[in-house]
């Protein structure tokens, strides 16, 4: 064999070995099956061709290797496979270059990724991640890197699914929009309110989807700085939402998009409005009672009540009329106050409860019950009132009968310019006022010097005194309407106080007076702000001073009423203590009215045993322990002993609703 041939054969073998090594490296880096096949088959055929040439030059004949067709096919196949391998290899190296560039970026991102980015990763994923960071592009095969990237992509997809699930778990509507207010994403709550699917809303302006306003709720958030915009949105349906948007910025401080939330507060707003009206109505009642007690002239007193009520800003008009006993059952105006003189004469109204002339005041008089009309414009029973109501901006009304003994002599009506304005609690407060007006008119007609007036003169006050309890109970109901207690505090105090009084041997009439005093013992709290009454924890000196003012305020409300029981003094003194440490006047011992000493013990028992903002529900045993601790220092020993006997020895239990089962006295 010539040297040249030996060199050629050696070179061929070296090329085969080098090609095999490169093939293995390429296989390791690429992981592509087709390239493996091309290279493996090409190397095998190249080796066979080299072996054939060796045999030929050596003069050795061996089967197929003497067949020229086979040899030509072998060489052609080798060339084709090697060409395919080269083309595939070029493609692989091109992909490898792109993969390495992507890998470089990925590694750089991983190096600067925050720790929380590893949340949800398995130990294997975390180890691969760390290996990539440590070794870089030259230490990890493209196969491994690309597999990691595929895993990362799947993890991102799953993260997006988890994010959307979290998004959907939020129960209020949440949506994301771009600079042009076009929707990018929304949660399930938003889609349900919009009545649409994600596909339906994508790319649409949110204000054309929900809420349908025709314009953005606020100015572009990207121009509003980093503050969270907060506004109230009222829809034509009456729904109220608190709208908040959260601008999202990139790392370069560029606006990206906005996350927007809509929290429905319809019921909350309605409740807040109702509470405000109830509190204001209680003040109206207190002011009306205070002012009318200064008047000795009936017409002037009625006019004063109407004027005070309307000037409060709560009512559009107030009307008081008398039921004439004629054939037409005419309603005669006695006093009115409003924003129009037309309110002085109702349109052809009578106190008959039939026909087209029916009016809220007439219904209250004819039935003897409170009449509530929440929509004057659309209530078919009061069709005659529609034009009158529209002209005077009257939307709803409450009419209350005015009694003398068991006879209804007139009616009192409160009008609002809003439909459905009157809550049950506000109606309770207005019933207090109407009962007080009726009681005061009766008082004016009962004196020996009375000669003329709206009502016939009465000599006996028994029925009027009995009617007074309706005023007291209505007042108690109104007080509790502004309370957060879970049970009727005032009523329980009255019932337990009456039971203690009877256990101590007080007369039935005295014990009944204690009950009524207990019912209204905290009436002065209507002048204390709700946030102070609800405050849990230590009060400031100013807040405590306002709390301490409520006995005096209650006394001011009740003191001018001519009552057969010392309710006003009892209310004034129920926070006085035996050692002089109480308020408002620091009375001690026998300076404190017995009824007030009884209410002090009953009030403490209820606060501890049943409910209080500052005490848990501890039960009667704990309450008795507490009052016994204060026996002789804070509380009257005789009252404490009577309370202990009542609960421990006689197993006394208040009635479930706090109503005394002991009948009211027939005579006082």
XYZ file of C-alpha atoms in Angstrom:
668
model
C 0.000 0.000 0.000
C 1.360 3.355 -0.981
C 2.030 6.071 1.532
C -0.540 8.290 -0.142
C -3.241 5.692 0.274
C -2.299 5.136 3.902
C -2.578 8.881 4.539
C -5.949 8.999 2.806
C -7.265 6.051 4.773
C -5.886 7.477 8.032
C -7.389 10.865 7.266
C -10.703 9.220 6.544
C -10.605 7.373 9.845
C -9.669 10.547 11.730
C -12.557 12.390 10.067
C -14.893 9.602 11.115
C -13.680 9.803 14.720
C -13.925 13.610 14.818
C -17.330 13.483 13.182
C -18.456 10.918 15.746
C -17.254 13.104 18.613
C -18.968 16.179 17.148
C -22.080 14.131 16.556
C -22.162 13.027 20.175
C -21.658 16.620 21.352
C -24.346 17.840 18.984
C -26.679 15.126 20.164
C -26.026 16.118 23.770
C -26.708 19.772 23.051
C -29.659 19.402 20.744
C -31.553 16.340 21.817
C -33.115 16.092 18.342
C -33.867 12.533 17.234
C -33.688 13.153 13.480
C -30.169 14.562 13.762
C -29.107 11.500 15.759
C -30.355 9.235 12.990
C -28.701 11.231 10.178
C -25.347 11.445 11.924
C -25.334 7.885 13.224
C -26.301 6.405 9.863
C -23.866 8.692 7.993
C -20.952 7.784 10.294
C -21.767 4.075 9.995
C -21.850 4.209 6.181
C -18.687 6.308 6.132
C -16.947 3.677 8.242
C -18.163 0.887 5.929
C -16.958 2.818 2.854
C -13.544 3.322 4.412
C -13.347 -0.373 5.254
C -14.273 -1.261 1.641
C -11.522 0.952 0.293
C -9.075 -0.680 2.651
C -10.041 -4.160 1.451
C -9.874 -3.045 -2.171
C -6.363 -1.677 -1.847
C -5.321 -4.763 0.108
C -6.541 -7.073 -2.699
C -8.986 -8.856 -0.407
C -12.383 -9.911 -1.793
C -15.278 -10.038 0.641
C -18.831 -10.739 -0.543
C -20.852 -7.582 -1.162
C -17.770 -5.433 -1.145
C -16.976 -6.845 -4.628
C -20.402 -5.709 -5.929
C -19.980 -2.337 -7.639
C -23.700 -1.499 -7.432
C -23.636 -1.969 -3.673
C -20.483 0.102 -3.404
C -21.960 2.946 -5.476
C -25.204 2.863 -3.459
C -23.162 2.880 -0.263
C -21.222 5.946 -1.316
C -24.363 7.755 -2.524
C -26.236 6.972 0.713
C -23.278 8.167 2.735
C -23.186 11.446 0.837
C -26.963 12.013 1.200
C -27.010 11.226 4.924
C -23.971 13.373 5.611
C -25.550 16.237 3.631
C -28.784 15.867 5.652
C -26.732 15.772 8.828
C -24.885 18.945 7.832
C -28.125 20.779 7.027
C -29.686 19.603 10.277
C -26.531 20.512 12.158
C -26.549 24.041 10.743
C -30.162 24.399 11.852
C -29.288 23.089 15.274
C -26.363 25.470 15.688
C -28.588 28.353 14.603
C -31.204 27.352 17.143
C -28.495 26.901 19.721
C -27.309 30.457 19.148
C -30.813 31.816 19.603
C -31.330 29.564 22.612
C -28.111 30.776 24.193
C -29.161 34.389 23.715
C -32.502 33.611 25.326
C -30.719 31.661 28.021
C -28.442 34.609 28.736
C -31.457 36.842 29.250
C -33.164 34.217 31.388
C -30.102 33.749 33.559
C -29.756 37.502 33.968
C -33.425 37.728 34.955
C -33.042 34.874 37.408
C -30.014 36.527 38.995
C -32.078 39.636 39.782
C -35.417 37.951 40.520
C -36.917 38.600 43.984
C -37.135 35.684 46.439
C -40.917 35.538 46.177
C -40.564 34.442 42.523
C -39.655 30.969 43.815
C -43.011 30.572 45.546
C -44.717 27.421 44.287
C -41.542 25.895 42.760
C -40.561 22.296 43.419
C -37.138 21.367 44.827
C -36.073 20.112 41.388
C -37.115 23.356 39.698
C -35.365 25.374 42.356
C -32.145 23.296 41.964
C -32.204 23.700 38.167
C -32.692 27.397 38.594
C -29.691 27.662 40.907
C -27.568 25.537 38.534
C -28.377 27.887 35.679
C -27.405 30.889 37.746
C -24.118 29.326 38.958
C -22.881 27.790 35.711
C -24.266 30.203 33.132
C -24.599 29.443 29.415
C -21.526 27.228 29.100
C -22.283 24.899 31.958
C -25.739 23.729 30.967
C -26.864 22.125 27.745
C -29.399 23.807 25.530
C -31.603 20.784 26.100
C -31.618 21.370 29.829
C -32.032 25.114 29.417
C -34.864 24.837 26.958
C -36.580 22.258 29.143
C -36.274 24.642 32.037
C -37.751 27.424 29.913
C -40.640 25.163 28.934
C -41.212 24.390 32.608
C -41.068 28.101 33.373
C -43.640 28.786 30.672
C -45.964 26.164 32.128
C -45.424 27.600 35.578
C -46.283 31.075 34.290
C -49.444 29.745 32.670
C -50.417 28.068 35.932
C -49.577 31.244 37.841
C -51.884 33.199 35.550
C -54.623 30.661 36.176
C -54.055 30.924 39.924
C -54.045 34.727 39.663
C -57.349 34.670 37.790
C -58.780 32.293 40.395
C -57.667 34.699 43.102
C -59.121 37.561 41.076
C -62.420 35.688 40.808
C -62.458 34.961 44.534
C -62.920 38.681 45.227
C -66.654 39.153 45.721
C -66.835 42.759 44.549
C -66.516 43.753 40.859
C -62.844 44.236 39.900
C -61.575 45.062 36.423
C -58.407 46.244 34.681
C -58.280 48.740 31.827
C -55.651 50.556 29.773
C -54.949 54.224 29.145
C -57.992 54.437 26.853
C -60.276 52.772 29.433
C -60.525 49.599 27.349
C -61.014 46.463 29.424
C -58.070 44.097 29.729
C -59.307 41.733 32.417
C -62.225 41.405 34.838
C -63.185 39.064 37.638
C -66.245 36.850 37.860
C -68.183 39.325 40.031
C -67.771 42.033 37.411
C -68.824 39.724 34.589
C -71.925 38.665 36.528
C -72.935 42.294 37.143
C -72.276 43.107 33.479
C -74.150 40.018 32.296
C -71.368 39.215 29.839
C -68.432 36.890 29.254
C -64.746 37.765 29.178
C -64.779 37.463 25.390
C -67.683 39.910 25.175
C -66.041 42.681 27.189
C -62.403 42.499 26.122
C -61.295 45.710 24.424
C -64.481 47.646 25.188
C -64.591 50.842 27.294
C -65.634 49.761 30.785
C -68.223 52.553 31.065
C -70.066 50.995 28.107
C -70.142 47.637 29.912
C -70.632 48.218 33.647
C -71.485 50.590 35.132
C -73.090 52.028 32.014
C -72.446 55.728 32.457
C -71.366 56.788 28.978
C -68.185 58.299 30.384
C -65.352 57.376 32.795
C -66.140 57.582 36.475
C -63.177 59.882 37.101
C -60.408 61.630 35.171
C -57.613 59.445 33.725
C -55.882 57.833 36.709
C -52.441 58.160 35.110
C -52.836 61.923 35.449
C -53.971 61.755 39.028
C -50.629 60.941 40.618
C -50.183 57.952 42.876
C -53.177 58.663 45.098
C -56.098 56.247 45.063
C -59.153 57.909 43.562
C -62.327 57.311 45.557
C -65.768 58.412 44.488
C -69.399 57.505 45.038
C -71.311 56.226 42.027
C -75.113 56.207 42.027
C -76.821 54.240 39.274
C -80.318 54.943 37.927
C -81.414 51.691 39.576
C -80.755 53.230 42.991
C -77.628 51.164 43.601
C -74.693 52.955 45.218
C -71.046 51.936 44.726
C -67.785 53.188 46.173
C -65.443 53.397 43.187
C -61.684 53.131 43.698
C -58.942 52.869 41.078
C -55.316 51.891 41.514
C -52.908 53.077 38.764
C -50.202 50.500 37.971
C -46.756 51.743 36.896
C -43.731 50.005 35.374
C -40.224 49.958 36.841
C -39.497 52.954 34.627
C -42.333 54.861 36.259
C -44.468 54.665 33.147
C -48.219 54.188 33.402
C -49.240 50.650 32.392
C -52.881 50.151 33.299
C -55.404 50.617 36.106
C -57.053 48.197 38.494
C -60.537 49.398 39.417
C -62.891 48.153 42.146
C -66.589 48.777 42.739
C -67.872 48.072 46.247
C -71.636 48.161 46.571
C -72.755 50.154 49.603
C -76.435 50.575 48.782
C -77.667 49.023 52.013
C -74.972 50.768 54.054
C -75.899 54.166 52.598
C -79.566 53.504 53.190
C -78.843 52.483 56.780
C -76.662 55.552 57.364
C -79.369 57.781 55.954
C -81.985 56.074 58.109
C -79.838 56.497 61.223
C -79.276 60.176 60.452
C -83.003 60.705 59.991
C -83.852 58.834 63.193
C -81.348 60.848 65.204
C -82.625 64.091 63.719
C -86.232 63.056 64.264
C -85.485 62.370 67.938
C -84.029 65.849 68.250
C -87.103 67.247 66.517
C -89.331 65.432 69.002
C -87.326 66.675 71.982
C -87.281 70.258 70.681
C -90.998 70.220 69.860
C -91.893 68.925 73.318
C -89.600 71.466 74.966
C -91.092 74.379 72.980
C -94.733 73.396 73.185
C -94.514 73.070 76.970
C -93.742 76.785 77.069
C -97.079 77.582 75.407
C -100.414 77.917 77.180
C -102.318 78.845 74.017
C -103.525 75.882 71.986
C -103.282 77.340 68.447
C -99.874 78.820 69.199
C -98.647 75.537 70.646
C -99.721 73.606 67.543
C -98.169 76.210 65.248
C -94.924 76.027 67.239
C -94.781 72.228 66.840
C -95.234 72.500 63.064
C -92.686 75.298 62.763
C -89.984 73.516 64.801
C -90.462 70.291 62.821
C -90.228 71.969 59.395
C -87.355 74.285 60.363
C -85.300 71.226 61.287
C -84.936 70.558 57.556
C -86.171 67.003 57.923
C -89.742 67.545 56.722
C -91.176 69.379 53.739
C -94.385 70.184 55.590
C -96.317 69.389 58.782
C -100.102 69.638 58.982
C -102.459 69.331 61.984
C -106.221 69.186 61.516
C -109.397 68.542 63.438
C -112.070 66.016 62.463
C -115.357 67.909 62.300
C -118.415 65.928 63.302
C -120.520 67.027 60.323
C -122.129 65.019 57.548
C -119.203 65.608 55.188
C -116.643 64.582 57.833
C -114.648 67.711 57.064
C -110.987 68.079 57.991
C -110.457 71.570 59.420
C -106.857 72.878 59.379
C -105.596 73.955 62.799
C -101.890 74.541 62.106
C -99.454 73.960 59.280
C -95.945 74.863 58.249
C -94.294 74.319 54.903
C -92.764 75.844 51.832
C -96.101 76.712 50.242
C -99.255 78.423 51.493
C -101.308 75.885 49.546
C -100.454 73.355 52.236
C -102.913 75.053 54.569
C -105.874 73.574 52.731
C -105.805 69.996 51.508
C -107.670 69.250 48.244
C -111.301 68.357 49.075
C -110.103 66.031 51.811
C -112.253 64.583 54.516
C -111.599 62.161 57.278
C -113.788 59.617 55.544
C -111.834 56.488 54.627
C -113.785 55.877 51.440
C -114.117 57.473 48.018
C -111.844 59.734 46.009
C -111.414 62.247 48.843
C -109.345 59.854 50.918
C -106.256 61.447 52.512
C -103.497 60.067 54.780
C -104.762 62.246 57.652
C -108.325 61.041 57.094
C -107.238 57.394 57.139
C -105.368 57.922 60.426
C -108.420 59.568 62.016
C -110.984 57.071 60.764
C -108.925 54.000 61.695
C -107.238 55.376 64.821
C -103.930 54.008 63.525
C -100.806 55.486 62.008
C -101.037 55.746 58.213
C -97.797 55.539 56.221
C -97.730 56.430 52.514
C -94.252 55.925 51.072
C -95.133 57.051 47.528
C -97.853 59.693 47.263
C -97.379 60.070 43.507
C -98.156 56.456 42.682
C -100.367 55.146 45.492
C -103.749 54.499 43.872
C -105.596 54.893 47.195
C -104.676 58.592 47.272
C -105.167 59.567 43.626
C -106.668 62.945 44.605
C -103.284 63.811 46.151
C -101.150 63.314 43.045
C -101.474 66.787 41.559
C -101.331 68.384 45.013
C -98.244 66.338 45.946
C -96.477 67.123 42.665
C -97.188 70.847 42.989
C -95.830 70.989 46.560
C -93.008 68.434 46.105
C -94.502 65.940 48.539
C -93.334 62.384 47.982
C -94.211 60.476 51.165
C -96.209 61.019 54.332
C -96.883 59.731 57.842
C -100.218 60.575 59.457
C -100.900 59.972 63.139
C -104.211 60.126 65.029
C -104.604 62.532 67.975
C -106.530 61.075 70.918
C -108.433 62.339 73.907
C -109.039 59.295 76.047
C -110.301 56.743 73.531
C -111.666 59.320 71.077
C -109.773 60.506 67.991
C -110.284 64.256 67.646
C -107.792 65.038 64.888
C -104.704 64.074 62.979
C -101.094 65.144 62.479
C -99.240 64.556 59.198
C -95.551 64.822 58.338
C -94.550 65.141 54.662
C -91.161 64.426 53.091
C -89.922 65.397 49.635
C -88.329 61.955 49.209
C -90.186 58.697 48.501
C -89.833 55.900 51.062
C -88.300 58.368 53.506
C -89.852 57.056 56.723
C -88.319 54.112 58.573
C -90.038 52.234 61.392
C -87.762 53.904 63.941
C -88.573 57.388 62.672
C -92.286 56.585 62.754
C -91.856 55.510 66.389
C -90.297 58.886 67.144
C -93.160 60.733 65.428
C -95.668 58.709 67.434
C -93.957 60.041 70.545
C -94.545 63.571 69.315
C -98.182 63.021 68.322
C -98.927 61.364 71.665
C -97.215 64.252 73.462
C -99.249 66.804 71.486
C -102.480 64.976 72.317
C -101.477 64.678 75.965
C -100.580 68.380 76.203
C -103.880 69.434 74.583
C -105.716 67.255 77.077
C -103.765 68.860 79.920
C -104.716 72.339 78.724
C -108.390 71.364 78.628
C -108.371 69.780 82.067
C -107.745 72.904 84.174
C -110.563 74.626 86.097
C -109.841 77.968 84.384
C -110.162 76.574 80.888
C -113.184 78.005 79.080
C -112.819 77.423 75.341
C -110.615 75.325 73.130
C -110.347 72.471 70.743
C -111.561 69.813 73.156
C -114.211 69.523 75.815
C -113.028 70.110 79.393
C -112.181 66.947 81.340
C -112.046 66.638 85.116
C -110.434 63.207 85.388
C -106.914 62.506 84.214
C -107.046 58.739 84.726
C -107.405 57.822 81.027
C -104.796 60.437 80.065
C -102.332 59.003 82.566
C -102.943 55.554 81.168
C -102.303 56.923 77.691
C -98.998 58.337 78.952
C -97.488 54.863 78.953
C -97.853 54.805 75.173
C -95.673 57.907 75.089
C -93.118 56.311 77.405
C -92.974 53.036 75.462
C -92.742 54.865 72.129
C -89.915 56.961 73.543
C -88.136 53.837 74.700
C -88.518 52.272 71.241
C -87.048 55.345 69.608
C -84.122 55.357 72.029
C -83.343 51.746 71.220
C -83.574 52.432 67.493
C -80.226 54.223 67.777
C -78.660 51.576 70.020
C -76.394 48.698 69.014
C -77.502 46.510 71.887
C -78.810 43.100 70.979
C -81.685 43.171 73.519
C -84.077 45.853 74.793
C -81.861 47.414 77.460
C -84.232 50.123 78.638
C -87.203 47.780 78.926
C -85.212 45.214 80.912
C -84.057 47.895 83.333
C -87.676 48.962 83.824
C -88.931 45.434 84.391
C -86.156 44.407 86.812
C -86.474 47.742 88.626
C -90.202 47.197 89.112
C -89.608 43.647 90.413
C -86.994 44.897 92.934
C -89.348 47.684 94.053
C -92.173 45.231 94.718
C -89.749 42.892 96.526
C -88.860 45.840 98.787
C -92.529 46.389 99.604
C -93.204 49.545 97.599
C -96.793 50.105 96.521
C -97.953 48.920 93.156
C -98.191 52.512 91.944
C -94.628 53.312 93.106
C -93.246 50.135 91.539
C -95.001 50.993 88.294
C -93.358 54.425 88.365
C -89.965 52.710 88.759
C -90.756 50.653 85.664
C -91.532 53.736 83.600
C -88.417 55.480 84.906
C -86.319 52.486 83.901
C -87.775 52.601 80.418
C -86.652 56.213 79.893
C -83.632 56.373 82.204
C -81.217 56.955 79.279
C -83.467 59.266 77.248
C -80.837 62.011 77.558
C -78.462 59.978 75.383
C -80.198 61.397 72.315
C -77.994 64.463 72.892
C -74.760 62.414 73.021
C -72.976 61.719 69.683
C -73.265 58.114 68.521
C -69.516 57.704 68.047
C -69.013 58.403 71.749
C -71.771 56.007 72.817
C -70.282 53.282 70.615
C -66.676 53.863 71.594
C -64.930 50.875 73.111
C -62.047 51.705 75.387
C -61.019 54.693 77.429
C -62.902 57.935 76.898
C -61.236 61.314 76.727
C -62.160 63.828 79.461
C -64.370 65.716 76.995
C -66.111 62.521 75.852
C -66.682 61.440 79.441
C -68.142 64.873 80.225
C -70.626 64.438 77.384
C -71.583 60.985 78.680
C -72.094 62.435 82.155
C -74.444 65.052 80.737
C -77.157 62.587 79.723
C -78.939 62.405 83.132
C -79.373 66.182 83.107
C -80.517 66.107 79.477
C -83.073 63.438 80.344
C -84.284 65.503 83.280
C -84.705 68.532 81.020
C -86.920 66.500 78.673
C -89.145 65.036 81.410
C -89.177 67.717 84.120
C -91.872 69.923 82.596
C -94.366 67.104 82.223
C -96.987 66.950 84.956
C -96.528 63.288 85.878
C -97.748 61.318 88.899
C -94.317 59.682 89.326
C -90.919 61.255 89.959
C -89.601 60.158 86.554
C -87.557 63.293 85.930
C -85.721 63.178 89.293
C -85.185 59.424 88.987
C -83.603 59.885 85.550
C -81.467 62.759 86.890
C -80.134 60.721 89.840
C -79.803 57.184 88.484
C -75.983 57.543 88.198
C -75.545 58.964 91.703
C -73.846 56.637 94.193
C -74.194 56.096 97.942
C -70.675 57.367 98.740
C -71.074 60.513 96.639
C -68.854 59.316 93.794
C -71.601 59.438 91.157
C -72.791 62.171 88.808
C -74.044 64.710 87.865
C -74.394 66.295 91.333
C -72.377 64.003 93.639
C -75.366 63.161 95.871
C -74.980 60.534 98.576
C -77.073 58.344 100.882
C -80.649 59.439 101.432
C -80.117 62.483 99.223
C -80.672 60.079 96.348
C -84.281 59.253 95.549
C -85.195 55.644 96.393
C -86.458 55.069 92.851
C -83.090 56.256 91.490
C -81.245 53.878 93.836
C -83.341 51.010 92.509
C -82.706 51.959 88.877
C -78.940 52.184 89.605
C -78.883 48.521 90.687
C -81.206 47.341 87.895
C -79.155 49.205 85.268
C -75.911 47.599 86.490
C -77.444 44.114 86.468
C -78.697 44.504 82.902
C -75.395 45.980 81.659
C -73.377 43.038 82.998
C -75.820 40.151 82.664
C -77.419 40.821 79.322
C -75.643 43.223 77.034
C -73.313 46.164 76.902
C -70.773 47.637 74.539
C -68.127 47.586 77.247
C -68.994 44.292 78.954
C -69.360 40.752 77.631
C -72.537 38.749 78.277
C -71.691 37.383 81.759
C -75.082 36.388 83.155
C -77.030 37.112 86.335
C -74.581 35.440 88.833
C -71.724 37.696 87.712
C -74.003 40.730 87.826
C -75.102 39.951 91.398
C -71.472 39.536 92.476
C -70.716 42.967 91.030
C -73.582 44.769 92.796
C -72.744 43.013 96.067
C -69.182 44.361 95.786
C -70.639 47.856 95.703
C -73.113 47.239 98.509
C -73.040 50.179 100.914
C -70.475 52.147 98.922
C -72.020 52.456 95.484
C -75.442 50.888 95.912
C -78.154 50.955 98.566
C -77.736 47.803 100.733
C -81.505 47.282 100.954
C -81.844 47.421 97.174
C -78.940 44.995 96.666
C -80.356 42.546 99.200
C -83.771 42.674 97.543
C -82.185 41.996 94.127
C -80.201 39.028 95.488
C -83.319 37.552 97.143
C -85.288 38.048 93.972
C -82.873 36.193 91.703
C -81.303 33.635 94.041
C -84.086 32.695 96.439
C -87.160 33.322 94.318
C -85.595 32.368 90.944
C -86.931 35.507 89.280
C -86.457 35.697 85.499
C -87.346 38.700 83.324
C -89.772 38.006 80.504
C -88.115 37.330 77.111
C -89.026 40.658 75.529
C -88.584 42.686 78.676
C -92.324 43.362 79.150
C -93.549 43.237 82.703
C -96.259 40.711 83.358
C -97.483 42.794 86.285
C -100.505 44.814 85.151
C -100.414 48.587 85.318
C -102.274 50.105 88.290
C -105.864 51.117 87.633
C -105.625 54.184 89.865
C -102.705 56.432 90.688
